[in-house]
Amino acid sequence: MSPSTVRPAAVDAWHEVVRTGDLERLQALLADAVVFRSPAVHTPQEGRATTTLYLRAALEVLGPHLTYHRQLWDEESAVLEFTTEVGGKQVHGVDMLRWGPDDRLVEFTVMVRPLQGLTALVDAMGAALRRLA
């Protein structure tokens, strides 16, 4: 990724969704055929409705302590490093975003470490998804 000093509109929009928890903004940010890849689920999740559900649960689970740190981007993608705490376990991860020409997300991939943090996240996400579905 080549460095740029101007943060892309899609990244700004994602940070605004995280800050506000606004589900309408989230849905507007996602392309119809967006693909979501979660460390909690083996297969990619496809479509705006499914991705909205997963990201809504993730914002609920990660939100209270979610802090973004380093962020790298180019013209169509970004990697956002974050830390948080889930179930008393430290979680360190990255969100990998890719967007189209209209600045709507077409891919959203989450990677998490360490194993204890991932396990706590999987458990909390399962509970949140059951409650929200």
PDB file of C-alpha atoms in Angstrom:
ATOM      1  CA  MET A   1       0.000   0.000   0.000  1.00  0.00           C
ATOM      2  CA  SER A   2       1.385   3.369  -0.904  1.00  0.00           C
ATOM      3  CA  PRO A   3       1.149   6.037   1.794  1.00  0.00           C
ATOM      4  CA  SER A   4      -1.321   8.871   1.436  1.00  0.00           C
ATOM      5  CA  THR A   5      -2.010  11.641   3.892  1.00  0.00           C
ATOM      6  CA  VAL A   6      -5.701  11.887   3.006  1.00  0.00           C
ATOM      7  CA  ARG A   7      -7.765   9.169   4.653  1.00  0.00           C
ATOM      8  CA  PRO A   8     -10.150   7.581   2.119  1.00  0.00           C
ATOM      9  CA  ALA A   9     -13.860   8.341   2.362  1.00  0.00           C
ATOM     10  CA  ALA A  10     -14.699   4.674   3.011  1.00  0.00           C
ATOM     11  CA  VAL A  11     -12.347   4.587   6.013  1.00  0.00           C
ATOM     12  CA  ASP A  12     -13.804   7.856   7.342  1.00  0.00           C
ATOM     13  CA  ALA A  13     -17.294   6.397   6.925  1.00  0.00           C
ATOM     14  CA  TRP A  14     -16.323   3.212   8.809  1.00  0.00           C
ATOM     15  CA  HIS A  15     -14.893   5.255  11.700  1.00  0.00           C
ATOM     16  CA  GLU A  16     -18.128   7.245  11.825  1.00  0.00           C
ATOM     17  CA  VAL A  17     -20.144   4.016  12.006  1.00  0.00           C
ATOM     18  CA  VAL A  18     -17.928   2.792  14.868  1.00  0.00           C
ATOM     19  CA  ARG A  19     -18.229   6.145  16.670  1.00  0.00           C
ATOM     20  CA  THR A  20     -22.006   6.439  16.340  1.00  0.00           C
ATOM     21  CA  GLY A  21     -23.224   2.845  15.996  1.00  0.00           C
ATOM     22  CA  ASP A  22     -25.562   4.179  13.288  1.00  0.00           C
ATOM     23  CA  LEU A  23     -26.994   1.150  11.443  1.00  0.00           C
ATOM     24  CA  GLU A  24     -28.337   3.285   8.580  1.00  0.00           C
ATOM     25  CA  ARG A  25     -24.817   4.591   7.940  1.00  0.00           C
ATOM     26  CA  LEU A  26     -23.507   1.051   8.140  1.00  0.00           C
ATOM     27  CA  GLN A  27     -25.990  -0.199   5.534  1.00  0.00           C
ATOM     28  CA  ALA A  28     -25.220   2.771   3.276  1.00  0.00           C
ATOM     29  CA  LEU A  29     -21.505   1.948   3.504  1.00  0.00           C
ATOM     30  CA  LEU A  30     -21.948  -1.674   2.395  1.00  0.00           C
ATOM     31  CA  ALA A  31     -22.251  -2.701  -1.254  1.00  0.00           C
ATOM     32  CA  ASP A  32     -25.110  -5.069  -2.049  1.00  0.00           C
ATOM     33  CA  ALA A  33     -22.720  -7.973  -2.720  1.00  0.00           C
ATOM     34  CA  VAL A  34     -20.288  -7.243   0.138  1.00  0.00           C
ATOM     35  CA  VAL A  35     -18.353 -10.240   1.488  1.00  0.00           C
ATOM     36  CA  PHE A  36     -17.575 -10.482   5.199  1.00  0.00           C
ATOM     37  CA  ARG A  37     -14.882 -12.803   6.534  1.00  0.00           C
ATOM     38  CA  SER A  38     -14.875 -13.417  10.264  1.00  0.00           C
ATOM     39  CA  PRO A  39     -12.421 -15.312  12.456  1.00  0.00           C
ATOM     40  CA  ALA A  40     -15.497 -16.811  14.112  1.00  0.00           C
ATOM     41  CA  VAL A  41     -16.989 -18.367  10.959  1.00  0.00           C
ATOM     42  CA  HIS A  42     -15.355 -20.751   8.490  1.00  0.00           C
ATOM     43  CA  THR A  43     -17.093 -19.567   5.327  1.00  0.00           C
ATOM     44  CA  PRO A  44     -17.359 -16.045   3.897  1.00  0.00           C
ATOM     45  CA  GLN A  45     -20.663 -14.352   4.645  1.00  0.00           C
ATOM     46  CA  GLU A  46     -22.199 -12.674   1.611  1.00  0.00           C
ATOM     47  CA  GLY A  47     -24.583  -9.783   1.121  1.00  0.00           C
ATOM     48  CA  ARG A  48     -25.492  -6.548   2.843  1.00  0.00           C
ATOM     49  CA  ALA A  49     -28.074  -8.003   5.254  1.00  0.00           C
ATOM     50  CA  THR A  50     -25.784 -10.753   6.557  1.00  0.00           C
ATOM     51  CA  THR A  51     -22.761  -8.447   6.786  1.00  0.00           C
ATOM     52  CA  THR A  52     -24.837  -5.834   8.607  1.00  0.00           C
ATOM     53  CA  LEU A  53     -25.874  -8.470  11.155  1.00  0.00           C
ATOM     54  CA  TYR A  54     -22.274  -9.577  11.760  1.00  0.00           C
ATOM     55  CA  LEU A  55     -20.902  -6.043  11.977  1.00  0.00           C
ATOM     56  CA  ARG A  56     -23.742  -4.955  14.263  1.00  0.00           C
ATOM     57  CA  ALA A  57     -22.874  -7.841  16.611  1.00  0.00           C
ATOM     58  CA  ALA A  58     -19.164  -7.036  16.333  1.00  0.00           C
ATOM     59  CA  LEU A  59     -19.734  -3.386  17.223  1.00  0.00           C
ATOM     60  CA  GLU A  60     -21.735  -4.480  20.255  1.00  0.00           C
ATOM     61  CA  VAL A  61     -19.111  -6.998  21.390  1.00  0.00           C
ATOM     62  CA  LEU A  62     -15.977  -4.980  20.582  1.00  0.00           C
ATOM     63  CA  GLY A  63     -17.338  -1.474  20.941  1.00  0.00           C
ATOM     64  CA  PRO A  64     -16.905  -0.509  24.570  1.00  0.00           C
ATOM     65  CA  HIS A  65     -13.104  -0.838  24.507  1.00  0.00           C
ATOM     66  CA  LEU A  66     -12.400  -0.753  20.750  1.00  0.00           C
ATOM     67  CA  THR A  67      -9.438   1.457  19.887  1.00  0.00           C
ATOM     68  CA  TYR A  68      -7.910   1.835  16.436  1.00  0.00           C
ATOM     69  CA  HIS A  69      -4.163   2.369  16.199  1.00  0.00           C
ATOM     70  CA  ARG A  70      -2.115   2.151  12.997  1.00  0.00           C
ATOM     71  CA  GLN A  71      -3.969   2.496   9.718  1.00  0.00           C
ATOM     72  CA  LEU A  72      -2.586   1.833   6.251  1.00  0.00           C
ATOM     73  CA  TRP A  73      -4.455   2.488   3.028  1.00  0.00           C
ATOM     74  CA  ASP A  74      -4.252   2.927  -0.721  1.00  0.00           C
ATOM     75  CA  GLU A  75      -6.853   3.910  -3.332  1.00  0.00           C
ATOM     76  CA  GLU A  76      -9.158   0.921  -2.772  1.00  0.00           C
ATOM     77  CA  SER A  77      -8.243  -0.819   0.477  1.00  0.00           C
ATOM     78  CA  ALA A  78      -7.139  -0.310   4.066  1.00  0.00           C
ATOM     79  CA  VAL A  79      -5.819  -2.234   7.044  1.00  0.00           C
ATOM     80  CA  LEU A  80      -6.887  -0.893  10.433  1.00  0.00           C
ATOM     81  CA  GLU A  81      -5.148  -2.265  13.541  1.00  0.00           C
ATOM     82  CA  PHE A  82      -7.241  -2.389  16.703  1.00  0.00           C
ATOM     83  CA  THR A  83      -7.218  -3.515  20.313  1.00  0.00           C
ATOM     84  CA  THR A  84     -10.092  -4.182  22.669  1.00  0.00           C
ATOM     85  CA  GLU A  85     -11.128  -6.382  25.564  1.00  0.00           C
ATOM     86  CA  VAL A  86     -13.761  -9.110  25.401  1.00  0.00           C
ATOM     87  CA  GLY A  87     -14.767 -11.189  28.400  1.00  0.00           C
ATOM     88  CA  GLY A  88     -11.728 -10.013  30.335  1.00  0.00           C
ATOM     89  CA  LYS A  89      -9.369 -11.095  27.527  1.00  0.00           C
ATOM     90  CA  GLN A  90      -7.194  -8.783  25.468  1.00  0.00           C
ATOM     91  CA  VAL A  91      -7.899  -8.841  21.741  1.00  0.00           C
ATOM     92  CA  HIS A  92      -5.517  -7.534  19.090  1.00  0.00           C
ATOM     93  CA  GLY A  93      -6.562  -7.565  15.475  1.00  0.00           C
ATOM     94  CA  VAL A  94      -6.923  -5.966  12.093  1.00  0.00           C
ATOM     95  CA  ASP A  95      -9.863  -5.012   9.951  1.00  0.00           C
ATOM     96  CA  MET A  96      -9.092  -5.278   6.232  1.00  0.00           C
ATOM     97  CA  LEU A  97     -11.441  -3.209   4.089  1.00  0.00           C
ATOM     98  CA  ARG A  98     -11.783  -3.007   0.326  1.00  0.00           C
ATOM     99  CA  TRP A  99     -14.197  -0.683  -1.449  1.00  0.00           C
ATOM    100  CA  GLY A 100     -15.415   0.027  -4.952  1.00  0.00           C
ATOM    101  CA  PRO A 101     -15.419   3.232  -7.022  1.00  0.00           C
ATOM    102  CA  ASP A 102     -18.512   4.413  -5.128  1.00  0.00           C
ATOM    103  CA  ASP A 103     -16.650   4.131  -1.763  1.00  0.00           C
ATOM    104  CA  ARG A 104     -18.970   1.339  -0.591  1.00  0.00           C
ATOM    105  CA  LEU A 105     -17.320  -1.654   1.054  1.00  0.00           C
ATOM    106  CA  VAL A 106     -17.123  -4.790  -1.099  1.00  0.00           C
ATOM    107  CA  GLU A 107     -14.992  -6.821   1.346  1.00  0.00           C
ATOM    108  CA  PHE A 108     -14.530  -6.709   5.105  1.00  0.00           C
ATOM    109  CA  THR A 109     -12.143  -9.201   6.712  1.00  0.00           C
ATOM    110  CA  VAL A 110     -11.325  -9.445  10.412  1.00  0.00           C
ATOM    111  CA  MET A 111      -8.252 -11.182  11.835  1.00  0.00           C
ATOM    112  CA  VAL A 112      -7.718 -11.573  15.600  1.00  0.00           C
ATOM    113  CA  ARG A 113      -5.084 -12.801  18.045  1.00  0.00           C
ATOM    114  CA  PRO A 114      -4.215 -14.219  20.600  1.00  0.00           C
ATOM    115  CA  LEU A 115      -6.084 -17.517  20.852  1.00  0.00           C
ATOM    116  CA  GLN A 116      -7.646 -16.699  24.255  1.00  0.00           C
ATOM    117  CA  GLY A 117      -8.906 -13.382  22.885  1.00  0.00           C
ATOM    118  CA  LEU A 118     -10.241 -15.098  19.770  1.00  0.00           C
ATOM    119  CA  THR A 119     -12.039 -17.703  21.873  1.00  0.00           C
ATOM    120  CA  ALA A 120     -13.663 -15.001  24.014  1.00  0.00           C
ATOM    121  CA  LEU A 121     -14.646 -13.119  20.852  1.00  0.00           C
ATOM    122  CA  VAL A 122     -16.175 -16.212  19.209  1.00  0.00           C
ATOM    123  CA  ASP A 123     -18.248 -16.927  22.320  1.00  0.00           C
ATOM    124  CA  ALA A 124     -19.433 -13.320  22.654  1.00  0.00           C
ATOM    125  CA  MET A 125     -20.204 -13.012  18.940  1.00  0.00           C
ATOM    126  CA  GLY A 126     -22.229 -16.242  19.021  1.00  0.00           C
ATOM    127  CA  ALA A 127     -24.322 -14.899  21.872  1.00  0.00           C
ATOM    128  CA  ALA A 128     -24.793 -11.510  20.178  1.00  0.00           C
ATOM    129  CA  LEU A 129     -25.757 -13.094  16.838  1.00  0.00           C
ATOM    130  CA  ARG A 130     -28.332 -15.340  18.501  1.00  0.00           C
ATOM    131  CA  ARG A 131     -29.824 -12.329  20.281  1.00  0.00           C
ATOM    132  CA  LEU A 132     -29.877 -10.107  17.157  1.00  0.00           C
ATOM    133  CA  ALA A 133     -31.051 -12.701  14.604  1.00  0.00           C
TER     134      ALA A 133
END
